[in-house]
């Protein structure tokens, strides 16, 4: 099965980048490809805890996703399952592993998503996550500037 790996370096401490993934209000601020908005996020950020989120398209279509945390090691690592539960979206459960490395005050985030049934599914997620991470970069800049 094809895997997706995306590495980004953020000009912010890893505690700040980790919090952007584990605080529901922060996650809602950047989750979703460009033009989409996070409209609902609930997180129980602990091993075995569930998460659920909704992103809304510019046309108002809602796309729900959910999963369960398998590992939470603040501020170093998150591992969770990911499943779309919106009609017409990929319904295969994938596994997301995110490692946050400290680079002298910056953070290298390595995002790996495994378990895609096809390369096309992986490529669609690559496009979506890449856009999300562009929004995350802007969110962190604004947050760090405060």
Coordinates of N, CA, C and O in Angstrom, one line a residue:
X1 N 0.8 -1.2 0.0 CA 0.0 0.0 0.0 C 0.9 1.2 0.0 O 1.9 1.3 0.7
X2 N 0.5 2.2 -0.8 CA 1.3 3.5 -0.8 C 1.2 4.3 0.5 O 0.1 4.4 1.1
X3 N 2.3 4.9 0.9 CA 2.3 5.8 2.0 C 2.6 7.2 1.6 O 3.1 7.5 0.5
X4 N 2.2 8.1 2.5 CA 2.4 9.6 2.3 C 3.3 10.1 3.4 O 3.1 9.9 4.5
X5 N 4.4 10.8 3.0 CA 5.3 11.4 3.9 C 5.5 12.9 3.5 O 5.8 13.1 2.4
X6 N 5.3 13.8 4.5 CA 5.5 15.2 4.3 C 6.3 15.7 5.4 O 6.0 15.5 6.6
X7 N 7.4 16.4 5.1 CA 8.2 17.0 6.1 C 8.2 18.5 6.0 O 8.3 19.0 4.9
X8 N 7.9 19.2 7.1 CA 7.9 20.7 7.1 C 8.7 21.2 8.3 O 8.8 20.6 9.3
X9 N 9.4 22.3 8.1 CA 10.1 23.0 9.2 C 9.3 24.3 9.5 O 9.0 25.1 8.6
X10 N 8.9 24.5 10.8 CA 8.2 25.7 11.2 C 9.1 26.5 12.1 O 9.9 26.0 12.9
X11 N 9.0 27.8 11.9 CA 9.9 28.7 12.7 C 9.2 29.0 14.0 O 8.7 30.1 14.3
X12 N 9.1 28.0 14.8 CA 8.4 28.1 16.1 C 8.8 26.9 17.0 O 9.2 25.8 16.4
X13 N 8.8 27.0 18.3 CA 9.1 25.9 19.2 C 8.1 24.7 19.0 O 7.0 24.9 18.6
X14 N 8.6 23.5 19.2 CA 7.8 22.4 18.9 C 6.6 22.3 19.8 O 5.5 21.8 19.5
X15 N 6.6 22.9 21.1 CA 5.5 22.9 21.9 C 4.3 23.7 21.3 O 3.2 23.3 21.4
X16 N 4.7 24.8 20.6 CA 3.6 25.5 19.9 C 3.0 24.8 18.7 O 1.8 24.8 18.5
X17 N 3.9 24.1 17.9 CA 3.4 23.3 16.8 C 2.6 22.1 17.3 O 1.5 21.8 16.7
X18 N 3.1 21.4 18.3 CA 2.3 20.3 18.9 C 0.9 20.8 19.4 O -0.1 20.1 19.1
X19 N 0.9 21.9 20.0 CA -0.4 22.5 20.5 C -1.4 22.8 19.4 O -2.6 22.6 19.5
X20 N -0.8 23.1 18.2 CA -1.7 23.4 17.1 C -2.4 22.1 16.6 O -3.5 22.2 16.0
X21 N -1.9 21.0 17.0 CA -2.5 19.7 16.6 C -3.4 19.2 17.8 O -4.3 18.3 17.5
X22 N -3.2 19.6 19.0 CA -3.9 19.0 20.1 C -4.8 19.9 20.9 O -5.5 19.5 21.8
X23 N -4.9 21.2 20.5 CA -5.9 22.1 21.0 C -7.0 22.2 20.0 O -6.8 22.6 18.8
X24 N -8.3 21.9 20.3 CA -9.4 21.9 19.3 C -9.6 23.2 18.6 O -9.8 23.3 17.4
X25 N -9.5 24.3 19.3 CA -9.7 25.7 18.7 C -8.5 26.0 17.7 O -8.8 26.5 16.7
X26 N -7.3 25.6 18.1 CA -6.2 25.8 17.2 C -6.3 25.0 15.9 O -6.1 25.4 14.8
X27 N -6.6 23.7 16.1 CA -6.7 22.8 15.0 C -7.8 23.3 14.0 O -7.6 23.3 12.8
X28 N -8.9 23.7 14.6 CA -10.0 24.2 13.7 C -9.6 25.4 12.9 O -10.2 25.7 11.8
X29 N -8.6 26.2 13.4 CA -8.2 27.4 12.7 C -7.4 27.1 11.4 O -7.3 28.0 10.6
X30 N -6.8 25.9 11.3 CA -6.0 25.7 10.1 C -6.4 24.4 9.3 O -5.9 24.1 8.2
X31 N -7.2 23.5 9.9 CA -7.5 22.2 9.3 C -8.4 22.4 8.1 O -9.4 23.1 8.1
X32 N -8.0 21.7 7.0 CA -8.7 21.8 5.8 C -7.9 22.4 4.7 O -7.1 23.3 5.0
X33 N -8.1 22.0 3.5 CA -7.4 22.6 2.3 C -7.7 24.0 2.2 O -8.8 24.5 2.7
X34 N -7.0 24.7 1.4 CA -7.2 26.2 1.1 C -8.7 26.4 0.7 O -9.2 25.6 -0.1
X35 N -9.3 27.3 1.4 CA -10.7 27.6 1.1 C -11.7 26.9 2.0 O -12.8 27.3 2.1
X36 N -11.2 25.9 2.7 CA -12.1 25.1 3.6 C -11.9 25.7 5.0 O -10.9 26.3 5.3
X37 N -12.9 25.5 5.8 CA -12.8 26.0 7.2 C -13.1 24.8 8.2 O -13.9 24.0 7.8
X38 N -12.4 24.8 9.3 CA -12.7 23.8 10.3 C -14.0 24.3 11.0 O -14.0 25.4 11.6
X39 N -15.0 23.5 11.0 CA -16.3 24.0 11.6 C -16.6 23.3 12.9 O -17.4 23.8 13.6
X40 N -16.0 22.2 13.2 CA -16.2 21.5 14.4 C -15.0 20.6 14.7 O -14.6 19.8 13.8
X41 N -14.4 20.6 15.9 CA -13.3 19.8 16.3 C -13.5 19.4 17.7 O -13.7 20.2 18.6
X42 N -13.5 18.1 18.0 CA -13.5 17.6 19.4 C -12.3 16.6 19.5 O -12.1 15.8 18.6
X43 N -11.5 16.7 20.6 CA -10.4 15.9 20.8 C -10.3 15.4 22.2 O -10.5 16.1 23.1
X44 N -10.0 14.1 22.3 CA -9.7 13.5 23.6 C -8.2 13.0 23.5 O -8.0 11.9 23.2
X45 N -7.3 14.0 23.6 CA -5.9 13.7 23.3 C -5.2 12.9 24.3 O -4.4 13.4 25.1
X46 N -5.4 11.6 24.2 CA -4.8 10.6 25.1 C -4.9 9.3 24.4 O -5.8 9.1 23.6
X47 N -4.0 8.3 24.7 CA -4.1 7.0 24.0 C -5.5 6.4 24.3 O -6.0 6.4 25.4
X48 N -6.1 6.0 23.2 CA -7.5 5.4 23.3 C -8.6 6.5 23.2 O -9.7 6.2 23.0
X49 N -8.2 7.8 23.2 CA -9.2 8.9 23.1 C -9.6 9.1 21.7 O -8.8 8.9 20.8
X50 N -10.8 9.5 21.5 CA -11.3 9.7 20.1 C -11.2 11.2 19.7 O -11.1 12.1 20.6
X51 N -11.1 11.4 18.4 CA -11.1 12.7 17.9 C -12.2 12.7 16.7 O -12.4 11.7 16.2
X52 N -12.7 13.9 16.5 CA -13.7 14.1 15.4 C -13.6 15.5 14.9 O -13.4 16.4 15.7
X53 N -13.7 15.7 13.6 CA -13.6 17.0 13.0 C -14.4 17.1 11.8 O -14.7 16.1 11.1
X54 N -14.8 18.3 11.5 CA -15.5 18.6 10.2 C -14.9 19.8 9.6 O -14.5 20.8 10.2
X55 N -14.7 19.7 8.2 CA -14.2 20.8 7.4 C -15.4 21.1 6.5 O -16.1 20.2 6.0
X56 N -15.5 22.4 6.2 CA -16.6 22.9 5.3 C -16.0 23.5 4.1 O -15.1 24.3 4.2
X57 N -16.5 23.1 2.9 CA -16.0 23.6 1.6 C -16.5 25.0 1.4 O -17.5 25.4 2.1
X58 N -15.9 25.7 0.5 CA -16.4 27.1 0.2 C -17.9 27.0 -0.3 O -18.6 28.0 -0.1
X59 N -18.4 25.9 -0.8 CA -19.8 25.7 -1.2 C -20.7 25.3 -0.1 O -21.9 25.2 -0.2
X60 N -20.1 25.1 1.1 CA -20.9 24.7 2.3 C -21.0 23.2 2.5 O -21.7 22.8 3.5
X61 N -20.4 22.4 1.7 CA -20.4 21.0 1.9 C -19.6 20.6 3.1 O -18.4 21.1 3.3
X62 N -20.1 19.7 4.0 CA -19.4 19.3 5.2 C -18.7 17.9 4.9 O -19.3 17.0 4.4
X63 N -17.5 17.8 5.4 CA -16.7 16.6 5.3 C -16.2 16.2 6.7 O -15.4 16.9 7.2
X64 N -16.8 15.1 7.2 CA -16.5 14.7 8.6 C -15.4 13.6 8.6 O -15.3 12.8 7.7
X65 N -14.6 13.7 9.6 CA -13.5 12.7 9.8 C -13.4 12.4 11.2 O -13.8 13.2 12.1
X66 N -12.8 11.2 11.5 CA -12.7 10.8 12.9 C -11.5 9.8 13.1 O -11.0 9.3 12.1
X67 N -11.2 9.5 14.3 CA -10.2 8.5 14.6 C -10.0 8.3 16.1 O -10.7 8.9 16.9
X68 N -9.0 7.6 16.4 CA -8.6 7.3 17.8 C -7.1 7.5 17.9 O -6.3 7.0 17.1
X69 N -6.7 8.1 19.0 CA -5.3 8.3 19.3 C -4.7 7.0 19.8 O -5.2 6.3 20.7
X70 N -3.6 6.6 19.2 CA -2.8 5.4 19.7 C -1.6 5.8 20.5 O -1.3 5.0 21.4
X71 N -1.0 7.0 20.3 CA 0.1 7.4 21.0 C 0.1 8.9 21.1 O -0.1 9.6 20.1
X72 N 0.3 9.4 22.3 CA 0.4 10.9 22.6 C 1.7 11.1 23.5 O 1.6 10.7 24.6
X73 N 2.7 11.6 22.9 CA 3.9 11.9 23.7 C 4.3 13.3 23.5 O 5.1 13.7 22.6
X74 N 3.7 14.2 24.2 CA 3.9 15.7 24.1 C 5.4 16.0 24.5 O 5.9 15.5 25.4
X75 N 6.0 16.9 23.7 CA 5.6 17.5 22.4 C 6.3 16.8 21.2 O 6.6 17.4 20.2
X76 N 6.6 15.5 21.4 CA 7.4 14.8 20.4 C 6.7 14.0 19.3 O 7.1 13.9 18.2
X77 N 5.5 13.4 19.7 CA 4.9 12.5 18.8 C 3.4 12.4 19.0 O 2.9 12.3 20.1
X78 N 2.6 12.2 17.9 CA 1.2 11.9 17.9 C 1.0 10.7 16.9 O 1.6 10.8 15.8
X79 N 0.2 9.8 17.3 CA -0.1 8.7 16.4 C -1.7 8.5 16.5 O -2.1 8.3 17.7
X80 N -2.4 8.5 15.4 CA -3.8 8.3 15.5 C -4.4 7.7 14.2 O -3.7 7.8 13.1
X81 N -5.5 7.1 14.3 CA -6.2 6.6 13.1 C -7.0 7.8 12.4 O -7.3 8.8 13.1
X82 N -7.2 7.6 11.1 CA -7.9 8.7 10.4 C -8.9 7.9 9.5 O -8.5 7.1 8.7
X83 N -10.2 8.3 9.5 CA -11.2 7.8 8.7 C -12.2 8.9 8.3 O -12.6 9.7 9.1
X84 N -12.4 9.0 7.0 CA -13.5 9.9 6.5 C -14.8 9.2 6.7 O -15.0 8.0 6.5
X85 N -15.8 10.0 7.2 CA -17.2 9.3 7.3 C -18.2 10.1 6.6 O -19.4 10.0 6.9
X86 N -17.8 10.8 5.6 CA -18.7 11.6 4.8 C -19.0 10.8 3.5 O -18.1 10.2 2.9
X87 N -20.3 10.8 3.1 CA -20.7 10.1 1.9 C -19.8 10.5 0.7 O -19.6 11.7 0.5
X88 N -19.3 9.5 0.0 CA -18.5 9.8 -1.2 C -17.0 9.9 -0.9 O -16.2 9.9 -1.8
X89 N -16.6 10.1 0.4 CA -15.2 10.2 0.7 C -14.6 8.8 1.0 O -15.3 7.9 1.3
X90 N -13.3 8.7 0.9 CA -12.5 7.5 1.2 C -12.9 7.1 2.7 O -12.9 7.9 3.6
X91 N -13.3 5.8 2.8 CA -13.7 5.3 4.1 C -12.7 4.3 4.7 O -13.0 3.7 5.7
X92 N -11.6 4.2 4.1 CA -10.6 3.2 4.6 C -9.9 3.9 5.8 O -9.5 5.1 5.7
X93 N -9.7 3.1 6.8 CA -8.9 3.7 8.0 C -7.4 3.7 7.6 O -6.9 2.7 7.1
X94 N -6.8 4.9 7.9 CA -5.4 5.0 7.7 C -4.8 5.4 9.0 O -5.5 5.7 10.0
X95 N -3.5 5.3 9.1 CA -2.8 5.6 10.4 C -1.8 6.8 10.1 O -1.1 6.8 9.1
X96 N -1.9 7.8 11.0 CA -1.1 9.0 10.9 C -0.1 9.0 12.0 O -0.5 8.8 13.2
X97 N 1.1 9.2 11.7 CA 2.2 9.3 12.7 C 2.9 10.7 12.5 O 3.3 10.9 11.3
X98 N 2.9 11.5 13.5 CA 3.6 12.8 13.3 C 4.7 12.9 14.4 O 4.4 12.8 15.6
X99 N 5.9 13.2 13.9 CA 7.0 13.4 14.8 C 7.4 14.8 14.8 O 7.5 15.4 13.7
X100 N 7.7 15.4 15.9 CA 8.1 16.8 16.1 C 9.5 16.9 16.6 O 9.7 16.5 17.8
X101 N 10.4 17.3 15.8 CA 11.8 17.4 16.3 C 12.2 18.8 16.5 O 11.9 19.7 15.7
X102 N 12.9 19.1 17.6 CA 13.4 20.4 18.0 C 14.7 20.7 17.2 O 15.6 19.9 17.2
X103 N 14.7 21.8 16.5 CA 15.8 22.3 15.7 C 16.2 23.6 16.1 O 16.0 24.6 15.4
X104 N 16.8 23.7 17.3 CA 17.2 25.0 17.9 C 16.2 26.1 17.8 O 16.4 27.2 17.3
X105 N 15.0 25.7 18.4 CA 13.9 26.7 18.4 C 12.9 26.6 17.3 O 11.8 27.2 17.3
X106 N 13.3 25.9 16.2 CA 12.4 25.6 15.1 C 11.9 24.2 15.3 O 12.4 23.5 16.1
X107 N 10.9 23.8 14.5 CA 10.4 22.5 14.6 C 10.3 21.8 13.3 O 9.8 22.4 12.3
X108 N 10.9 20.6 13.2 CA 10.7 19.8 12.0 C 9.6 18.8 12.3 O 9.7 18.1 13.2
X109 N 8.5 18.9 11.5 CA 7.4 18.0 11.6 C 7.5 17.0 10.5 O 7.5 17.4 9.3
X110 N 7.5 15.7 10.8 CA 7.4 14.7 9.8 C 6.1 14.0 10.0 O 5.8 13.4 11.0
X111 N 5.3 14.1 8.9 CA 3.9 13.6 8.9 C 3.9 12.4 8.0 O 4.4 12.5 6.8
X112 N 3.5 11.2 8.5 CA 3.4 10.0 7.7 C 2.0 9.4 7.8 O 1.5 9.2 8.9
X113 N 1.4 9.2 6.7 CA 0.0 8.5 6.7 C 0.1 7.3 5.9 O 0.6 7.3 4.7
X114 N -0.2 6.2 6.5 CA -0.1 4.8 5.9 C -1.5 4.2 5.8 O -2.4 4.5 6.5
X115 N -1.5 3.2 4.8 CA -2.7 2.4 4.7 C -3.7 2.8 3.6 O -4.8 2.3 3.6
X116 N -3.2 3.6 2.7 CA -4.1 4.0 1.5 C -4.3 2.8 0.6 O -3.3 2.1 0.3
X117 N -5.5 2.6 0.1 CA -5.7 1.4 -0.8 C -5.1 1.6 -2.2 O -4.8 0.7 -2.8
X118 N -5.0 2.9 -2.6 CA -4.4 3.2 -3.9 C -3.5 4.4 -3.9 O -3.6 5.2 -3.0
X119 N -2.7 4.5 -4.9 CA -1.8 5.7 -5.1 C -2.7 6.9 -5.3 O -2.3 8.0 -4.8
X120 N -3.8 6.8 -6.0 CA -4.7 8.0 -6.2 C -5.2 8.5 -4.9 O -5.3 9.7 -4.7
X121 N -5.6 7.6 -4.0 CA -6.1 8.1 -2.6 C -5.0 8.8 -1.9 O -5.2 9.8 -1.3
X122 N -3.8 8.2 -1.9 CA -2.6 8.9 -1.3 C -2.4 10.2 -1.9 O -2.2 11.2 -1.2
X123 N -2.4 10.3 -3.2 CA -2.1 11.6 -3.9 C -3.2 12.7 -3.6 O -2.8 13.8 -3.4
X124 N -4.4 12.3 -3.4 CA -5.5 13.2 -3.0 C -5.2 13.8 -1.6 O -5.4 15.0 -1.4
X125 N -4.8 12.9 -0.7 CA -4.5 13.3 0.6 C -3.2 14.2 0.6 O -3.1 15.1 1.4
X126 N -2.2 13.9 -0.2 CA -1.0 14.7 -0.3 C -1.4 16.1 -0.6 O -0.9 17.1 0.0
X127 N -2.2 16.3 -1.6 CA -2.7 17.6 -2.0 C -3.4 18.3 -0.9 O -3.1 19.5 -0.6
X128 N -4.3 17.6 -0.2 CA -5.1 18.2 0.9 C -4.2 18.6 2.0 O -4.3 19.7 2.6
X129 N -3.3 17.7 2.5 CA -2.5 17.9 3.6 C -1.5 19.0 3.3 O -1.2 19.9 4.2
X130 N -0.9 19.0 2.1 CA 0.1 20.1 1.8 C -0.6 21.5 1.9 O 0.0 22.4 2.5
X131 N -1.8 21.6 1.4 CA -2.5 22.8 1.6 C -2.8 23.2 3.1 O -2.7 24.3 3.5
X132 N -3.2 22.2 3.8 CA -3.4 22.3 5.3 C -2.2 22.9 5.9 O -2.2 23.8 6.8
X133 N -1.0 22.3 5.6 CA 0.2 22.7 6.2 C 0.7 24.1 5.8 O 1.4 24.7 6.6
X134 N 0.3 24.5 4.6 CA 0.5 25.9 4.3 C -0.3 26.8 5.2 O 0.2 27.8 5.7
X135 N -1.5 26.4 5.5 CA -2.4 27.2 6.4 C -1.8 27.1 7.8 O -1.8 28.1 8.6
X136 N -1.3 25.9 8.2 CA -0.7 25.8 9.5 C 0.5 26.7 9.7 O 0.7 27.3 10.7
X137 N 1.3 26.8 8.6 CA 2.5 27.7 8.7 C 2.0 29.2 8.9 O 2.6 29.9 9.8
X138 N 1.0 29.6 8.3 CA 0.5 31.0 8.5 C -0.1 31.1 9.9 O 0.1 32.2 10.6
X139 N -0.8 30.1 10.4 CA -1.4 30.1 11.7 C -0.3 30.3 12.8 O -0.4 31.1 13.7
X140 N 0.7 29.5 12.6 CA 1.8 29.5 13.6 C 2.5 30.9 13.6 O 2.9 31.4 14.6
X141 N 2.7 31.4 12.4 CA 3.4 32.8 12.3 C 2.5 33.8 13.1 O 3.0 34.6 13.8
X142 N 1.2 33.8 12.8 CA 0.3 34.7 13.5 C 0.3 34.5 15.0 O 0.4 35.4 15.8
X143 N 0.3 33.2 15.4 CA 0.3 32.9 16.9 C 1.6 33.3 17.5 O 1.6 33.8 18.6
X144 N 2.7 33.0 16.9 CA 4.0 33.3 17.4 C 4.3 34.8 17.5 O 5.0 35.2 18.3
X145 N 3.6 35.5 16.6 CA 3.8 37.0 16.6 C 3.1 37.7 17.8 O 3.4 38.9 18.1
X146 N 2.2 37.0 18.4 CA 1.4 37.7 19.5 C 2.3 37.9 20.7 O 3.2 37.3 21.1

